[in-house]
Tab-separated table of C-alpha atoms in Angstrom:
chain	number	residue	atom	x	y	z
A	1223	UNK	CA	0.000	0.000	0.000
A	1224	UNK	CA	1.521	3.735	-0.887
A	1225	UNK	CA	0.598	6.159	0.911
A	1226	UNK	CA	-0.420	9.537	-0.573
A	1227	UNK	CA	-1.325	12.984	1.189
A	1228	UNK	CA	-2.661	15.328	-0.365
A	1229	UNK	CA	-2.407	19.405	1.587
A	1230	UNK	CA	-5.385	21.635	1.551
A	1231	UNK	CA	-4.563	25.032	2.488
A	1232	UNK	CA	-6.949	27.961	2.099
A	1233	UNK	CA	-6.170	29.475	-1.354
A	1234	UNK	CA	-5.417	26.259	-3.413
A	1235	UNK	CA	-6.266	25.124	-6.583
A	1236	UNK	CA	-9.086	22.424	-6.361
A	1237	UNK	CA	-8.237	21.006	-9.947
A	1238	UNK	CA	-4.398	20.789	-8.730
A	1239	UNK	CA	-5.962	19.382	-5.072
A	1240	UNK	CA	-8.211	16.520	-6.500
A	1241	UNK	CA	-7.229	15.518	-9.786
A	1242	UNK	CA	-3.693	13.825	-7.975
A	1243	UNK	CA	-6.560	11.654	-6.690
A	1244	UNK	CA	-8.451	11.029	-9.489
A	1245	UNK	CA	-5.647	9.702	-11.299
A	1246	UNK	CA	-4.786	7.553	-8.159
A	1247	UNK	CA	-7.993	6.202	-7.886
A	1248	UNK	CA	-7.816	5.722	-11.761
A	1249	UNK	CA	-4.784	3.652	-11.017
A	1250	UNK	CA	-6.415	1.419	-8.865
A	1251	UNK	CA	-8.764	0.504	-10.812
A	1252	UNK	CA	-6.195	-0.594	-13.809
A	1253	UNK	CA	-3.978	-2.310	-11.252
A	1254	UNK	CA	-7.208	-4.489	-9.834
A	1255	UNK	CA	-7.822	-5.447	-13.093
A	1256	UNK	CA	-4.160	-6.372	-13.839
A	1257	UNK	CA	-3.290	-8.007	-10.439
A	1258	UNK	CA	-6.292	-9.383	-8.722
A	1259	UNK	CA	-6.100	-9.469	-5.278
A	1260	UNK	CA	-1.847	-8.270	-5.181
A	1261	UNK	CA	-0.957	-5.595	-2.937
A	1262	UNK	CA	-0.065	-2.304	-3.908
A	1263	UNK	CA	-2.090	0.105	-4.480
A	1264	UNK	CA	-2.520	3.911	-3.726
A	1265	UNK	CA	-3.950	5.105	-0.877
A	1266	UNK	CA	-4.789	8.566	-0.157
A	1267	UNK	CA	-5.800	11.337	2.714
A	1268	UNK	CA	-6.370	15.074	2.290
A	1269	UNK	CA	-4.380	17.038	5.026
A	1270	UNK	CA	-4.943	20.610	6.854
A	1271	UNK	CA	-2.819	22.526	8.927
A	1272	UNK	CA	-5.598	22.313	11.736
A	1273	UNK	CA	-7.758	19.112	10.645
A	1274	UNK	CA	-10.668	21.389	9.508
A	1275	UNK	CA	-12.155	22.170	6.126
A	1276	UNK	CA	-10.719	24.955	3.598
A	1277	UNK	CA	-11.608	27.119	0.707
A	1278	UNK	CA	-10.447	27.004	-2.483
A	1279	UNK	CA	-9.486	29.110	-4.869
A	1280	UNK	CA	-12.668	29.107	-6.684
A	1281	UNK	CA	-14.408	28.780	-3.355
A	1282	UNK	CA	-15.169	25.417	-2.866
A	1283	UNK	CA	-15.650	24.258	0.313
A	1284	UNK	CA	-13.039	21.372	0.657
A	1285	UNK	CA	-13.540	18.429	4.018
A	1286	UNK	CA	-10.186	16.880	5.053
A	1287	UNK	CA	-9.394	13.787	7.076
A	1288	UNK	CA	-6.541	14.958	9.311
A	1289	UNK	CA	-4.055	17.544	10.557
A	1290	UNK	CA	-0.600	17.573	9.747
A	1291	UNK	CA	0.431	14.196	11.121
A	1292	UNK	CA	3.741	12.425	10.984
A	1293	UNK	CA	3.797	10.164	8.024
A	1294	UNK	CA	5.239	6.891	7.159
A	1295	UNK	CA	8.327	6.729	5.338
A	1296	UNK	CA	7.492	6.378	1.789
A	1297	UNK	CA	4.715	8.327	1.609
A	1298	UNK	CA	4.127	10.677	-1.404
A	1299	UNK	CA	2.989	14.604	-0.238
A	1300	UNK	CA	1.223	16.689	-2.859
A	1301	UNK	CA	1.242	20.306	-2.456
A	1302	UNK	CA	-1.028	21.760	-4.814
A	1303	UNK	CA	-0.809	25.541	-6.327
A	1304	UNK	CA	-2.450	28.869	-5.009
A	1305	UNK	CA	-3.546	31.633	-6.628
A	1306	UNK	CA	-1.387	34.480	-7.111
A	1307	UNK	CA	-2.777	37.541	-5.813
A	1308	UNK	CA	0.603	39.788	-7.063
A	1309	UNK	CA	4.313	39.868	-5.259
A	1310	UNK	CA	3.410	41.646	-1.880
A	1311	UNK	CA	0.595	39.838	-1.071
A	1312	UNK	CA	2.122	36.315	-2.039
A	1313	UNK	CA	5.138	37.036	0.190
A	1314	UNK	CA	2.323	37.388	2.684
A	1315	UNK	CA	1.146	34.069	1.788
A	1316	UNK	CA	3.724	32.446	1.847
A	1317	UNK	CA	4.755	33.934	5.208
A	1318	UNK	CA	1.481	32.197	6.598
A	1319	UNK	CA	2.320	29.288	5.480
A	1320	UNK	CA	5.431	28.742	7.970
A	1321	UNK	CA	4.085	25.738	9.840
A	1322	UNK	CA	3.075	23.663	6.431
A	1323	UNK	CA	6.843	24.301	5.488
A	1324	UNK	CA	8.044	23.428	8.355
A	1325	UNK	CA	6.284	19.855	8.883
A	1326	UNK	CA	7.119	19.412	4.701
A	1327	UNK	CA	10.968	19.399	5.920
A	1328	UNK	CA	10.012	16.991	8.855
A	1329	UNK	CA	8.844	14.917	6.495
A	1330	UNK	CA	11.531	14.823	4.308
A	1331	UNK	CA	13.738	13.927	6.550
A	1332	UNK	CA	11.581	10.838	7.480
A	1333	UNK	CA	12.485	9.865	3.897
A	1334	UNK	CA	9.013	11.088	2.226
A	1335	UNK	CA	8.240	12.175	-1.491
A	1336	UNK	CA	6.867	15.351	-2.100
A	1337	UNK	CA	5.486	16.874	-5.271
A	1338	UNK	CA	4.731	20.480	-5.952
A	1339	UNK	CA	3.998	22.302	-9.425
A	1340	UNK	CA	2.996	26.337	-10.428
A	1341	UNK	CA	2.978	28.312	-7.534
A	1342	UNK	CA	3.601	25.059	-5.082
A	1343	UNK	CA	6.837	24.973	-6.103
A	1344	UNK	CA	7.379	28.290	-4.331
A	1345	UNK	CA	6.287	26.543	-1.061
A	1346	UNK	CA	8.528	23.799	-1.473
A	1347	UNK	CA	11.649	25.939	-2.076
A	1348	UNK	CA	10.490	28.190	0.960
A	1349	UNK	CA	11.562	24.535	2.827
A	1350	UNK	CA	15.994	25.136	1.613
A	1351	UNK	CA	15.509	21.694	0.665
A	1352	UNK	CA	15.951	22.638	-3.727
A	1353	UNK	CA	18.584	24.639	-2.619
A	1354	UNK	CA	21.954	23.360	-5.156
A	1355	UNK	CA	19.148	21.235	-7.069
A	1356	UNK	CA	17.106	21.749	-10.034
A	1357	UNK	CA	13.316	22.752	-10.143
A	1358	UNK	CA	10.516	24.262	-12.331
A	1359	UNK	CA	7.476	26.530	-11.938
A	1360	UNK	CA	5.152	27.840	-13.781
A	1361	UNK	CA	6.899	29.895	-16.833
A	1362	UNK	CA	4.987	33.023	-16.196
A	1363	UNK	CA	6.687	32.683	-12.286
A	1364	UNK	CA	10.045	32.174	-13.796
A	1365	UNK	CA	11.951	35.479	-13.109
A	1366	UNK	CA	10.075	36.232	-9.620
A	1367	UNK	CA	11.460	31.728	-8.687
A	1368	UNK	CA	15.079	33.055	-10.078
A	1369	UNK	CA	15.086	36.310	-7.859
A	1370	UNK	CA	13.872	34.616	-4.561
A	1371	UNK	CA	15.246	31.504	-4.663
A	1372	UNK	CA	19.517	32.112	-6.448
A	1373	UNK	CA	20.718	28.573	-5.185
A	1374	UNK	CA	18.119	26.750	-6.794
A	1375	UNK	CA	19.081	25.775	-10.604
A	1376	UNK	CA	15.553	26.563	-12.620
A	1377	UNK	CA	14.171	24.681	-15.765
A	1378	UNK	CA	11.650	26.802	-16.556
A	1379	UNK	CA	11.341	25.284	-19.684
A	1380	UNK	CA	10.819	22.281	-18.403
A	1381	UNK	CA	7.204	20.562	-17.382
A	1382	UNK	CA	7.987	18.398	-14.966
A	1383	UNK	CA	11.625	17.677	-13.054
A	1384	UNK	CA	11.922	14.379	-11.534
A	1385	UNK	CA	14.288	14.869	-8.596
A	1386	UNK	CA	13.546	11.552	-7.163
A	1387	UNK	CA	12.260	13.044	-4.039
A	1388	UNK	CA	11.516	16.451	-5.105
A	1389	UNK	CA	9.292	17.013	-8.220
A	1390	UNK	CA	8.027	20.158	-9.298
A	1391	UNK	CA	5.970	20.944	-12.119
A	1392	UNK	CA	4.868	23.761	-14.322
A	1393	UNK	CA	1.137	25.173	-14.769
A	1394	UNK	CA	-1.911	23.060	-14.899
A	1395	UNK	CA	-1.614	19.833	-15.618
A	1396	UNK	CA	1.690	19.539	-14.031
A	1397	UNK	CA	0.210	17.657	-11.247
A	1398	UNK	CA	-1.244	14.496	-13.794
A	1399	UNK	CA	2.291	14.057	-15.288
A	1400	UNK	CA	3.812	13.709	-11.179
A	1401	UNK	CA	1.363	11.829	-10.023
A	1402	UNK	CA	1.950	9.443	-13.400
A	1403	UNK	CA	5.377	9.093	-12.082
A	1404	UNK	CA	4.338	8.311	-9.204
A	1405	UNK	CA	2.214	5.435	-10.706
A	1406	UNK	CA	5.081	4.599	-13.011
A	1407	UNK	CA	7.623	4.125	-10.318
A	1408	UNK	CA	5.217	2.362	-7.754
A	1409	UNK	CA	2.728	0.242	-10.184
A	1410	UNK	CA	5.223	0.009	-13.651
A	1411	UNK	CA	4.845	0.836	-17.168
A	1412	UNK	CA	1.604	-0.871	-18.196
A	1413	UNK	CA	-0.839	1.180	-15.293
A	1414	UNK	CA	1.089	4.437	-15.997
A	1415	UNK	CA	0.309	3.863	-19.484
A	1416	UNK	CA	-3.395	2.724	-19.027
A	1417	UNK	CA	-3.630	5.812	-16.924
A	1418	UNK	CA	-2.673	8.663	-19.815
A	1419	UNK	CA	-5.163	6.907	-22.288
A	1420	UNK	CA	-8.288	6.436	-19.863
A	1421	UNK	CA	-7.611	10.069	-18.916
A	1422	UNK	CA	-6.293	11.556	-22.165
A	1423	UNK	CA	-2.864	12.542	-20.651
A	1424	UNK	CA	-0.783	13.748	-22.863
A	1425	UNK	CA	2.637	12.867	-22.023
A	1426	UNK	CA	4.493	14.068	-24.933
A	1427	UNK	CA	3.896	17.562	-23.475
A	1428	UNK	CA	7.075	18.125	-21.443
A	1429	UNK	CA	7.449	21.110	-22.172
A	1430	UNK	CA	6.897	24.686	-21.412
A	1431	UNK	CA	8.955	26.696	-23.827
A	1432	UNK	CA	6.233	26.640	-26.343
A	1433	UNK	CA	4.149	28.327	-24.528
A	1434	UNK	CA	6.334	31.095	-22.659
A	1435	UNK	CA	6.052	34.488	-23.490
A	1436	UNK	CA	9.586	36.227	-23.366
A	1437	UNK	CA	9.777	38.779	-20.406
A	1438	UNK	CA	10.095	42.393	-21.319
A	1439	UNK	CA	11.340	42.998	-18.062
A	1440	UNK	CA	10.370	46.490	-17.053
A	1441	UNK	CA	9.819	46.062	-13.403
A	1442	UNK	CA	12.709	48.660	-13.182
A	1443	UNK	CA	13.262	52.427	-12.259
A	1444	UNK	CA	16.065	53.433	-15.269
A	1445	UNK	CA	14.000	55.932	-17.139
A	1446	UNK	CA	16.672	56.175	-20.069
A	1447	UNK	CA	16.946	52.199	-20.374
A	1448	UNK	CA	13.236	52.218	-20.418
A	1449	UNK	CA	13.227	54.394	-23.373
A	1450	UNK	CA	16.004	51.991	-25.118
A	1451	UNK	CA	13.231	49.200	-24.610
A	1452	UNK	CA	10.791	51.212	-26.118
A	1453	UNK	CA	12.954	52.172	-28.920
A	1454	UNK	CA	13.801	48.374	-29.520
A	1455	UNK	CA	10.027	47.306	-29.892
A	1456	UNK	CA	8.968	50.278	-32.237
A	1457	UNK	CA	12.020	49.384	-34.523
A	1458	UNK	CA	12.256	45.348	-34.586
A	1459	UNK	CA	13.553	44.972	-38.367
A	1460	UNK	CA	16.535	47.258	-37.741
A	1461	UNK	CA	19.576	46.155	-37.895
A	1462	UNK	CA	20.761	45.820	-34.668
A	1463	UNK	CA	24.428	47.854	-33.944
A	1464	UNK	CA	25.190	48.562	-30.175
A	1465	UNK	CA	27.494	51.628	-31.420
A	1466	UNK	CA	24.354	52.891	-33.358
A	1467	UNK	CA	21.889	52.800	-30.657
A	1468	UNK	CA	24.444	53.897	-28.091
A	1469	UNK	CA	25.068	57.206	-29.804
A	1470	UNK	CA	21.205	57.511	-30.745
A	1471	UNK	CA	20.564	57.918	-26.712
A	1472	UNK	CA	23.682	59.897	-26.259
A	1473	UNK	CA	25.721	57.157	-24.385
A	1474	UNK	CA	28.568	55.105	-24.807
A	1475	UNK	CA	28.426	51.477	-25.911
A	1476	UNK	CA	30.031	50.078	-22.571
A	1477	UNK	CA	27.839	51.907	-20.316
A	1478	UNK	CA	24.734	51.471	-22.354
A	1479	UNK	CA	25.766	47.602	-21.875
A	1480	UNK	CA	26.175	47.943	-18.149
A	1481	UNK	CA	23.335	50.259	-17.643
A	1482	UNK	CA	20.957	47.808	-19.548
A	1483	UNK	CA	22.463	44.921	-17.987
A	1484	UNK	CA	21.842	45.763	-14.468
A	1485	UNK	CA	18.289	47.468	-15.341
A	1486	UNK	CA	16.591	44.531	-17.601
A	1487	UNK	CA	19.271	41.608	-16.725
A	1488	UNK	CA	19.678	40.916	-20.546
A	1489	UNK	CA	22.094	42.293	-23.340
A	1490	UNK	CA	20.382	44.797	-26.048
A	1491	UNK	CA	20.893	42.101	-28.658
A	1492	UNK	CA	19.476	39.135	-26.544
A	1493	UNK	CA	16.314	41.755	-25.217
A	1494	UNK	CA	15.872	42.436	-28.795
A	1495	UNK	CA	16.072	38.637	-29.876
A	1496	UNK	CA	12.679	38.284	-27.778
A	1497	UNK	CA	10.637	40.705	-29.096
A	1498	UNK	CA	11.178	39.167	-32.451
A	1499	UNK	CA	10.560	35.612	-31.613
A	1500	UNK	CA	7.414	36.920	-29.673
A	1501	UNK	CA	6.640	38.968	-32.735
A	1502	UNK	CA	6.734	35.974	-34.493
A	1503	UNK	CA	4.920	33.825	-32.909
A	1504	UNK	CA	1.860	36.551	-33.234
A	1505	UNK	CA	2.310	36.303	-36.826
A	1506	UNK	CA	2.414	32.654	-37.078
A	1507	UNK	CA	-0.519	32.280	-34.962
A	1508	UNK	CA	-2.743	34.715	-36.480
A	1509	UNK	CA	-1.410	34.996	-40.126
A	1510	UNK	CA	-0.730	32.680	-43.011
A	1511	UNK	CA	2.322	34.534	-43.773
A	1512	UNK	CA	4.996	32.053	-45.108
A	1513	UNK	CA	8.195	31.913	-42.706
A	1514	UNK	CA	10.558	34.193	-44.596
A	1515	UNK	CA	7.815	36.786	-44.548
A	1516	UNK	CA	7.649	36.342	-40.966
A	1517	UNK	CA	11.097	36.415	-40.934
A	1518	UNK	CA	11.687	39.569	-43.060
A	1519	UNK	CA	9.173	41.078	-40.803
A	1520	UNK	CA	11.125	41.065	-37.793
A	1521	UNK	CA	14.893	41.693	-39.333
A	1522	UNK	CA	15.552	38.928	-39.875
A	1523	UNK	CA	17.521	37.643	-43.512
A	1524	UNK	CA	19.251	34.359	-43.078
A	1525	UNK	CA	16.745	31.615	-42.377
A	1526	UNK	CA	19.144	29.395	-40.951
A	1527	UNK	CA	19.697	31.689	-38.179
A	1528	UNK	CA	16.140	32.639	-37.989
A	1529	UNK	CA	14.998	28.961	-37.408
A	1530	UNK	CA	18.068	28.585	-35.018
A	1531	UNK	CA	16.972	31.137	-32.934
A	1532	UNK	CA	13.483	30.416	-33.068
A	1533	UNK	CA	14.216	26.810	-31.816
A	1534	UNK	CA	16.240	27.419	-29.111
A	1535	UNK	CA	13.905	30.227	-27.735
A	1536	UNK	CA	10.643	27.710	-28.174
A	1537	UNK	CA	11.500	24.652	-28.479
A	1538	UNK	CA	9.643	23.757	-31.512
A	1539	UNK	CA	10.732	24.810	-35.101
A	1540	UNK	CA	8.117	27.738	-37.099
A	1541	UNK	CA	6.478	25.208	-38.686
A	1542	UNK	CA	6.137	23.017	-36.061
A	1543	UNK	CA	4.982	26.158	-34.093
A	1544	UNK	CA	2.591	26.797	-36.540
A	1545	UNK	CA	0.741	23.737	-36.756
A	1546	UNK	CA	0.715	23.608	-33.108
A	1547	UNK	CA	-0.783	27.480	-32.613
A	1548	UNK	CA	-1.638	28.495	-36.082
A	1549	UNK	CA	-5.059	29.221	-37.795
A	1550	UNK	CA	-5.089	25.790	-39.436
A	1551	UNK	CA	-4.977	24.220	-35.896
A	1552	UNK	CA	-7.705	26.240	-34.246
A	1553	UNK	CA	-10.102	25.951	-37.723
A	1554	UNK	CA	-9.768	22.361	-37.293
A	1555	UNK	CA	-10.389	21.986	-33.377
A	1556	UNK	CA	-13.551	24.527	-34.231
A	1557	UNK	CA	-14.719	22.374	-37.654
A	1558	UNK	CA	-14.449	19.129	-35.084
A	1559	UNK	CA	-16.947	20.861	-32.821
């Protein structure tokens, strides 16, 4: 028998509370079918700090079974995601959360699993115990996860990372693709894969770079570097020269690079990389431009570099993009209906 618990804390996401459960419960059933009568199975709880019911999110009313209790070691803790009401009061949150990250590093230490994803991720680095490892969040979270937390190594890109002990997870749906691991490692190959095709999880998506939006990055107070920024996005198809836009603003290159550095955290060049791949994506989501009008578009002329860049920054090449977010995708999913 594996033991799962499952925290409730007022705030949560129901989906990312309950469907951890549904998918153990889903597991179960494919593993009595398999194994008649074989132990092994998943067996699950839904924890408070106090033992009494919270609200979610989207205000349901959520019962639980117990306080905070000392588990068995083995067990498997999911720590679903919060809303995010904005920086100051999510430090606040966080801050009142002290006890549940606490007992999560109690827990730990009596050799436990624990699984977090989106904004629970943030809860489970508040514990030190990512600190020198690697971790994800939500993409959107990425740069607020990087300032916070420096001695934790983030894959924002990533979906899921599988840290043995430690898995976090991106957005919604993060959760599922755990808690299959979870199945995988505890019920093998054969349930996991039952599991994705009786729920329709799709497990090829382990990624979130298709999905990010590059930062523009102008939570800052340099009034000249925020007119450079603005500069950059009215003017995407220029050619990009440092010397150029240096002497446009009346600076010189080397402090217009350390100026921009410190204010943004990115190079000219790289900041102006983004706003053309995001500019491109538009296009190839709402356009049936071809890609070296998208690319001529943006300033770019060698294709080779274009798709380069294009991979690298989203993980999928244009036309792959494309026929992921295009028109012809969403005509399709709308004919179907």
């Amino acid at each position: 028998m594996v033991k799962v618990y499952v925290i409730a804390y007022e705030g949560c996401y129901a989906g990312s509370l309950a469907n951890p459960q549904d998918l153990y419960m889903v597991a179960n059933a494919h593993w009595r079918d398999l194994y008649q009568g074989r132990e092994g199975e998943f067996e699950w709880q839904t924890l408070s700090q106090d033992g009494v019911p919270v609200t979610t999110a989207s205000r349901l009313r959520i019962a639980v079974d117990s306080s905070f209790i000392d588990l068995e070691a083995g067990s498997i803790i999911v720590v679903p995601a919060m809303a995010y009401p904005g920086g100051r009061e999510f430090n606040k949150k966080l801050e009142s959360l002290r006890e549940l990250i606490h007992w999560l590093v109690r827990q730990y230490d009596n050799n436990c699993i624990i699984c977090s994803h989106c904004t629970g991720s943030f809860i489970l680095a508040e514990t030190g115990l990512l600190n020198g490892h690697s971790a994800t969040t939500s993409w959107w979270l990425a740069e607020q996860f990087r300032q916070r937390y420096p001695d934790i190594s983030l894959k924002a890109d990533q979906l899921v990372v599988d840290g043995g002990r430690l898995l976090t997870g991106g957005a919604n749906g993060a959760e599922m693709l755990a808690a299959l691991i979870m199945v995988e490692r505890y019920m093998g190959r054969v349930v996991a894969s039952q599991c994705e095709r009786t729920l329709l999880v799709d497990t090829n998506l382990t990624q979130q770079a298709p999905y990010l939006i590059l930062p523009r990055q102008k939570q800052h107070s340099d009034s000249l570097m925020l007119e450079i920024q603005d500069y950059l996005e009215r003017n995407l198809n220029d050619a990009f020269s440092l010397a150029r836009l240096a002497a446009r603003f009346h600076i010189s290159s080397r402090t217009l690079m350390r100026r921009f550095k410190e204010a943004v955290g990115d190079t000219p060049n790289s900041y102006l990389q983004n706003l053309r791949i995001e500019a491109a994506k538009k296009l190839f989501e709402a356009t049936s431009l071809s890609t070296e009008e998208v690319m001529l578009r943006i300033g770019y002329a060698d294709a080779s570099s274009f798709n380069r860049l294009f991979q690298r920054k989203t993980g999928l090449s244009p036309r792959a993009y494309r026929l992921k977010f295009g028109l012809a995708q969403r005509r399709e999913i709308v004919h179907a209906v």
